PDB file of C-alpha atoms in Angstrom:
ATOM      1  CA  UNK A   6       0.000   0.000   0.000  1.00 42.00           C
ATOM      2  CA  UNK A   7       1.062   3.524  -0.970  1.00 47.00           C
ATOM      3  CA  UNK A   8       0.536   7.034   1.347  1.00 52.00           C
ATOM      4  CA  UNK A   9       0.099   9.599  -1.525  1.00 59.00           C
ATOM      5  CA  UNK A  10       2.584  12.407  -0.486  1.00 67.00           C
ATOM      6  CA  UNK A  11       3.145  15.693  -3.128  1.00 68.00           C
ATOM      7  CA  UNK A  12       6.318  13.534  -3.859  1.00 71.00           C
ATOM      8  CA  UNK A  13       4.543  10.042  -4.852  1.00 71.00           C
ATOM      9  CA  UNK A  14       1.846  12.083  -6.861  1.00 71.00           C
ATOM     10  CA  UNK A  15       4.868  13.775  -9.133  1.00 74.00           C
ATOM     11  CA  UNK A  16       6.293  10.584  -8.983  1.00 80.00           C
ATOM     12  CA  UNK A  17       3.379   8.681 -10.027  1.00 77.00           C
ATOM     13  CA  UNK A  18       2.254  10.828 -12.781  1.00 76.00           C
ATOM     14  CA  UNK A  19       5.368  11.472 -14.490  1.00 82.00           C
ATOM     15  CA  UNK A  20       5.956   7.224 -13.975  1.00 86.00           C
ATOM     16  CA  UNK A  21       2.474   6.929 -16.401  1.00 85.00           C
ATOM     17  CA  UNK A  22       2.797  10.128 -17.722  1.00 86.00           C
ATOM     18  CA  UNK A  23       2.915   8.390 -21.495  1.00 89.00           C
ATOM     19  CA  UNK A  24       0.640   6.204 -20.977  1.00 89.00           C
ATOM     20  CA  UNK A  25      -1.942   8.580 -19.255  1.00 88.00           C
ATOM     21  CA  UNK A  26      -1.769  11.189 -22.360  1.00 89.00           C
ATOM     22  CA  UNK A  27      -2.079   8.451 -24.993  1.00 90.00           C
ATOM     23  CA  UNK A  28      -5.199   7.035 -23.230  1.00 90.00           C
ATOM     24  CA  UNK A  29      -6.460  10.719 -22.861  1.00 89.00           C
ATOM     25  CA  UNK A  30      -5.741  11.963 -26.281  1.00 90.00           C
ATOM     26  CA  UNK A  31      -7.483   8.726 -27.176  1.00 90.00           C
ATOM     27  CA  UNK A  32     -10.837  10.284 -24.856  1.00 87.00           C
ATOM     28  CA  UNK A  33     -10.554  13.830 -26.111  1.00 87.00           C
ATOM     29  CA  UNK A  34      -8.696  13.126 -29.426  1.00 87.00           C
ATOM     30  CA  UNK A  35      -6.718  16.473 -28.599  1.00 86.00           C
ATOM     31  CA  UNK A  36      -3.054  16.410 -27.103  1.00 88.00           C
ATOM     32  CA  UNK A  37      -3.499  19.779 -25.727  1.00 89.00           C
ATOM     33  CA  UNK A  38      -6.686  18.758 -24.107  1.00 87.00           C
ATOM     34  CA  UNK A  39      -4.952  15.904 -22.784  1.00 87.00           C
ATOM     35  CA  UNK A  40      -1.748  17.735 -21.512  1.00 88.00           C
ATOM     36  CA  UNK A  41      -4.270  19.962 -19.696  1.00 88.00           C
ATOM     37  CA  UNK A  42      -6.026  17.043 -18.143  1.00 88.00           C
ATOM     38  CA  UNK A  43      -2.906  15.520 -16.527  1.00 86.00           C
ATOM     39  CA  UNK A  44      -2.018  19.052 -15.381  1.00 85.00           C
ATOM     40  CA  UNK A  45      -5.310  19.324 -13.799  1.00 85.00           C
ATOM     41  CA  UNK A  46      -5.132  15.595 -12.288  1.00 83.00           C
ATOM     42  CA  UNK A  47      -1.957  16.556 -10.937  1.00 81.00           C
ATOM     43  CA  UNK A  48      -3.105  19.217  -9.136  1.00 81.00           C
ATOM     44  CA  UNK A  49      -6.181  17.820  -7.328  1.00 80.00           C
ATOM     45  CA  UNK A  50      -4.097  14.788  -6.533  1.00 77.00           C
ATOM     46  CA  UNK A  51      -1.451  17.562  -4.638  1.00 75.00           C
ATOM     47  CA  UNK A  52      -4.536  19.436  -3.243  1.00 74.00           C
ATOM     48  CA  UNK A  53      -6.716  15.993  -2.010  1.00 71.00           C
ATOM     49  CA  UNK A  54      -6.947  15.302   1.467  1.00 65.00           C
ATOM     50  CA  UNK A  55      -6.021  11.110   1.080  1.00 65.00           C
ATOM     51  CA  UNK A  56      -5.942   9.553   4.316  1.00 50.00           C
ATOM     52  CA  UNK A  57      -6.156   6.366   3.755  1.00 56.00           C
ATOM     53  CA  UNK A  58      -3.326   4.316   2.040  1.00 63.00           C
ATOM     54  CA  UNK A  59      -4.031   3.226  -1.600  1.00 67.00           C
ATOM     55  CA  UNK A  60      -3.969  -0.236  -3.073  1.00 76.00           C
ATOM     56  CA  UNK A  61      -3.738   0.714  -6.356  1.00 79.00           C
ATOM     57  CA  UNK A  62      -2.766   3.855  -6.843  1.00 76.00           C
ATOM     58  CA  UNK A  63      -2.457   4.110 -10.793  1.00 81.00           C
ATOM     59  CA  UNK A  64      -6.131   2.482 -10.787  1.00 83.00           C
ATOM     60  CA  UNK A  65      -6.672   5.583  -8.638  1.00 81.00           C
ATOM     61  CA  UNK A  66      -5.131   8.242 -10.849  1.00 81.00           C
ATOM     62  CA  UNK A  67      -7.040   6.840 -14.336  1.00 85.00           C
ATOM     63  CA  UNK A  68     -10.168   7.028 -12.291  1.00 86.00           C
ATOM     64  CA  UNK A  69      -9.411  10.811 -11.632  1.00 85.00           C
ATOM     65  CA  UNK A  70      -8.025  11.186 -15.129  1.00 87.00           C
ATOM     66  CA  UNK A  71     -11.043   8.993 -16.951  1.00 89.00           C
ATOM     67  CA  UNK A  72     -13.756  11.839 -14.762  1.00 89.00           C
ATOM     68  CA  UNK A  73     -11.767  15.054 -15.715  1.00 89.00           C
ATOM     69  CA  UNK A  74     -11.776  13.296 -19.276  1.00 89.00           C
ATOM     70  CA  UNK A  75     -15.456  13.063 -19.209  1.00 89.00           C
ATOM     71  CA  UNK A  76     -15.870  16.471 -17.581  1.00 87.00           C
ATOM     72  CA  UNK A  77     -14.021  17.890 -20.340  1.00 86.00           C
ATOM     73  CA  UNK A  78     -15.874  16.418 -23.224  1.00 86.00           C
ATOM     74  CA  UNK A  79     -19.130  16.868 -21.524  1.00 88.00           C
ATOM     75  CA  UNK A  80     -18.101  20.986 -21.259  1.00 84.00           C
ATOM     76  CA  UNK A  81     -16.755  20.850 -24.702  1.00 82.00           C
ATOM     77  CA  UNK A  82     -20.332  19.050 -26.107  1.00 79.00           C
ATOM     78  CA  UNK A  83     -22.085  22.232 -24.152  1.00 80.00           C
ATOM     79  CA  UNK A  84     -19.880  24.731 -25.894  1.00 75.00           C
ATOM     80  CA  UNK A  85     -20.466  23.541 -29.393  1.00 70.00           C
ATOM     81  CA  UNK A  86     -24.335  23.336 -28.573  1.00 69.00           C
ATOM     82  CA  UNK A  87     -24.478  26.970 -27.482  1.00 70.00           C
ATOM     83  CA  UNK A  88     -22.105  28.231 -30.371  1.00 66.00           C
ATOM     84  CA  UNK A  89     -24.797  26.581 -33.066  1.00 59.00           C
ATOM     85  CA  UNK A  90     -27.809  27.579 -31.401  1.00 59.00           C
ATOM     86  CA  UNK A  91     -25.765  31.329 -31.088  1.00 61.00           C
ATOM     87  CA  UNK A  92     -25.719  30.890 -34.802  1.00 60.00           C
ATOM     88  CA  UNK A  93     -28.543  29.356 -35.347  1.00 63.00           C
ATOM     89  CA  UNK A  94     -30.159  32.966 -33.411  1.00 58.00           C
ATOM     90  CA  UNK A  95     -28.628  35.099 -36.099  1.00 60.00           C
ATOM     91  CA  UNK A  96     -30.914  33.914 -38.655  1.00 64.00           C
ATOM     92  CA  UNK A  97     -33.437  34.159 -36.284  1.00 62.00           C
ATOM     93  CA  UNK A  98     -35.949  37.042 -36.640  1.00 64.00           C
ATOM     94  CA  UNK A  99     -36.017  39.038 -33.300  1.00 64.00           C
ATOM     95  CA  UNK A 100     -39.108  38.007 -31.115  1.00 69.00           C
ATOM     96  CA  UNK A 101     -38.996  41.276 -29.678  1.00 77.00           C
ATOM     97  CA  UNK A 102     -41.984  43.631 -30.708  1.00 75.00           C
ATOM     98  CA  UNK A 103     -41.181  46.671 -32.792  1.00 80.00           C
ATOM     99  CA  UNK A 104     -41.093  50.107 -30.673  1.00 85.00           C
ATOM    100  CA  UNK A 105     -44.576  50.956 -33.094  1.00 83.00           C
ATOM    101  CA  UNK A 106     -46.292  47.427 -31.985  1.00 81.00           C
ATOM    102  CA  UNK A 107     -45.243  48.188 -28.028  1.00 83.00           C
ATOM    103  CA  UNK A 108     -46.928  51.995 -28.183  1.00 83.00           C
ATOM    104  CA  UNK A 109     -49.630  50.316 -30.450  1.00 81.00           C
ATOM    105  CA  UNK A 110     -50.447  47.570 -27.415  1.00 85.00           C
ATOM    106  CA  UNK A 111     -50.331  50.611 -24.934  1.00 89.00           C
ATOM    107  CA  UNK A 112     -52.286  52.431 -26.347  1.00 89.00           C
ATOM    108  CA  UNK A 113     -54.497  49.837 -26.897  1.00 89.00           C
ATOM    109  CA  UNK A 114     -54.817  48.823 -23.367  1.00 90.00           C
ATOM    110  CA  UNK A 115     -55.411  52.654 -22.360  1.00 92.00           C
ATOM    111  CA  UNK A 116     -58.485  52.468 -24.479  1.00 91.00           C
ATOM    112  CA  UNK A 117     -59.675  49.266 -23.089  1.00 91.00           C
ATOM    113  CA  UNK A 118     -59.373  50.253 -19.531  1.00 93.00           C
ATOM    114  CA  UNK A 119     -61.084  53.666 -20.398  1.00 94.00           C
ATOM    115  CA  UNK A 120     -63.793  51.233 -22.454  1.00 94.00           C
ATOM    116  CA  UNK A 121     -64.331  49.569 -19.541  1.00 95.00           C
ATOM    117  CA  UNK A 122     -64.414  52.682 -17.211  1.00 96.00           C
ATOM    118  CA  UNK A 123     -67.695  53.551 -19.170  1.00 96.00           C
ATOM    119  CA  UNK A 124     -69.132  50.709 -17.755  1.00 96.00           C
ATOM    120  CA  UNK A 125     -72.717  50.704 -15.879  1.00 97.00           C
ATOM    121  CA  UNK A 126     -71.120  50.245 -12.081  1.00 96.00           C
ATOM    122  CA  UNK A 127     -72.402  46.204 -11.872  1.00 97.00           C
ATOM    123  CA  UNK A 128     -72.098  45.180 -14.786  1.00 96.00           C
ATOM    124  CA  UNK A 129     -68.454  46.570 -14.958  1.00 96.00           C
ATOM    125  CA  UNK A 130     -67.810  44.377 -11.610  1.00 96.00           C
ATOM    126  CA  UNK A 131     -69.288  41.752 -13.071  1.00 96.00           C
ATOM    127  CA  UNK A 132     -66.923  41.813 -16.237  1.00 95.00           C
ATOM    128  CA  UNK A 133     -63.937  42.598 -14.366  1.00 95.00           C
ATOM    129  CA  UNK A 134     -64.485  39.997 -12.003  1.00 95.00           C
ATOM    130  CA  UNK A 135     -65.159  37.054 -14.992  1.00 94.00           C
ATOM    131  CA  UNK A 136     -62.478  38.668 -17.446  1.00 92.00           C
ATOM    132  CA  UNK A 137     -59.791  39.802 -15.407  1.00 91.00           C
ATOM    133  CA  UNK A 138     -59.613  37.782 -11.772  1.00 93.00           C
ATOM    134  CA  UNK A 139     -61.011  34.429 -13.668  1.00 92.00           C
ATOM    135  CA  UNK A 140     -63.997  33.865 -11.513  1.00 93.00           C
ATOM    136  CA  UNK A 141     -66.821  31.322 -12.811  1.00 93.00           C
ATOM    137  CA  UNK A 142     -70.317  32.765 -13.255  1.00 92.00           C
ATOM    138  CA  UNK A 143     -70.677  30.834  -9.906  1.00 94.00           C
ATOM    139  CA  UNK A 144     -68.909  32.773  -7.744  1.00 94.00           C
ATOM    140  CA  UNK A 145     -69.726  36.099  -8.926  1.00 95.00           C
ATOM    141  CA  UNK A 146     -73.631  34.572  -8.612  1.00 96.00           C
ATOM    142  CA  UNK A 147     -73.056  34.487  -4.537  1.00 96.00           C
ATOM    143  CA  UNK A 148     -70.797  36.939  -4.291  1.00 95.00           C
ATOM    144  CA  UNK A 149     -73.064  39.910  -6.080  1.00 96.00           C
ATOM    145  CA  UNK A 150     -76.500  37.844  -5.167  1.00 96.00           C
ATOM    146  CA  UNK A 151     -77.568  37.989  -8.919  1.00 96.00           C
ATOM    147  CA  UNK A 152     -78.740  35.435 -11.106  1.00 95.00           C
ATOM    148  CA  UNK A 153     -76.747  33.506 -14.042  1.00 92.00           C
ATOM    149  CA  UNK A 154     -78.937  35.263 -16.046  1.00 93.00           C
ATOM    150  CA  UNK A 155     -78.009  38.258 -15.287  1.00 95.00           C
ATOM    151  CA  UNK A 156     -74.486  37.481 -15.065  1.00 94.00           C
ATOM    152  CA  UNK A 157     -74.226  36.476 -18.814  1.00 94.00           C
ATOM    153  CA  UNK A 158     -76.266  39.538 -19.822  1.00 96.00           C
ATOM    154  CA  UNK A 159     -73.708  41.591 -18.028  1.00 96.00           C
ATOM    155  CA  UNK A 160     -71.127  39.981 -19.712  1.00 94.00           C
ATOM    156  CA  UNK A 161     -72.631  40.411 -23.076  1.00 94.00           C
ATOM    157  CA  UNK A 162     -73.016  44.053 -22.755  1.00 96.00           C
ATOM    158  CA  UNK A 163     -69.686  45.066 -21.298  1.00 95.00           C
ATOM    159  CA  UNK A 164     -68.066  42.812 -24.042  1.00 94.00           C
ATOM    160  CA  UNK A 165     -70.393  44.642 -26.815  1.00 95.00           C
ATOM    161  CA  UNK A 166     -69.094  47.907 -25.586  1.00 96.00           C
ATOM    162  CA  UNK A 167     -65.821  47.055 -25.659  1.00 92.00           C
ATOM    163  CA  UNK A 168     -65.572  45.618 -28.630  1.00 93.00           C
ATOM    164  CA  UNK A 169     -67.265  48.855 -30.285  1.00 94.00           C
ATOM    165  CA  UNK A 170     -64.999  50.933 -28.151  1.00 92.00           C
ATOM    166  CA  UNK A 171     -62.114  48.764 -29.748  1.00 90.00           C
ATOM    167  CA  UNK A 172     -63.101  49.008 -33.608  1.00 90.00           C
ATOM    168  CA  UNK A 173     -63.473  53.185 -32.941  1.00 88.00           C
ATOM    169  CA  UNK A 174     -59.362  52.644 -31.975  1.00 79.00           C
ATOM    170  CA  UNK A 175     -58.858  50.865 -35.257  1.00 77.00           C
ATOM    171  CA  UNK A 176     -60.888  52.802 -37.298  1.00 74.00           C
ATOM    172  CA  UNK A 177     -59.535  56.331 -39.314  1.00 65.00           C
ATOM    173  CA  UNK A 178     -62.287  58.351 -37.458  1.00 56.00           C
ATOM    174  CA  UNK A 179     -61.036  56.929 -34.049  1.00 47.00           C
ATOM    175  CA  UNK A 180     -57.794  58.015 -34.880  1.00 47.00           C
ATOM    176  CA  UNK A 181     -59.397  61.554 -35.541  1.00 43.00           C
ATOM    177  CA  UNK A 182     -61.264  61.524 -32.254  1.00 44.00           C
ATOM    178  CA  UNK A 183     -58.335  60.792 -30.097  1.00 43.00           C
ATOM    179  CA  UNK A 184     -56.082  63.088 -32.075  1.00 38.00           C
TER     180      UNK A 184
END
């Protein structure tokens, strides 16, 4: 049994020093990435805390060499990936809305909130709380005491207003108006 000390790790690396960068260049099929490898293995060999006596330790150090090997090649596969789908993105129209389209949506929502302002007080509460805060017609039933009747008429109407209220944006005399 062997006690790694800073001098057995030098010693055992450069003794399979060969051999370890053949069987890495063999893993990475790059010298330099092999070279680094053993330079790394080196190091966290110096830097590990081994207490315990080794039976084997060149069994040790290709264990230590085969994971940074792996490591490496796993980091390298990520690399490549994100450098095509980088390239991929440049032929990629931009998802982001044009400056026009984002004052277009604003103003858009302005008119909807001032379409729904206009709203008969209930029937606005009623809307809001089916279109905005997702509640079923059954909860706004016991909540406001009103029928389901009258719930989908209130609907109906605040969605007819809106929708009128919407077409005036789109429409050249809307555009007058609100000029």
């Amino acid at each position: 049994m062997h006690k790694l000390t800073h001098y057995a790790v030098a010693e055992l690396i450069q003794e399979h020093r060969e051999e370890l960068h053949g069987y890495l260049v063999r893993q990475t099929r790059c010298s330099e990435a092999a070279s680094d490898i053993l330079q790394d293995a080196f190091l966290r060999l110096i830097h590990s805390d081994i207490k315990n006596d080794l039976k084997n330790p060149r069994a040790f150090l290709y264990k230590i060499v085969s994971n940074l090997a792996i490591d490496h090649l796993r980091s390298s596969n990520r690399r490549v990936a994100r450098h095509a789908d980088e390239s991929e993105l440049a032929y990629q129209a931009d998802p982001t809305p044009s400056i026009e389209h984002q004052l277009y949506t604003q103003e858009q929502i302005a008119h909807l909130r001032q379409a729904v302002s206009e709203l008969p007080p209930r029937c606005r509460e009623v809307f809001i709380m089916h279109k905005f805060k997702h509640q079923p017609y059954s909860v706004i039933m016991d909540e406001l005491g009103i029928s389901e009747s009258t719930v989908l008429k209130h609907i109906v109407k605040a969605m007819e207003h809106c929708r009128r209220r919407m077409r005036e944006l789109d429409s050249p005399v809307g555009h007058k108006v609100a000029e």
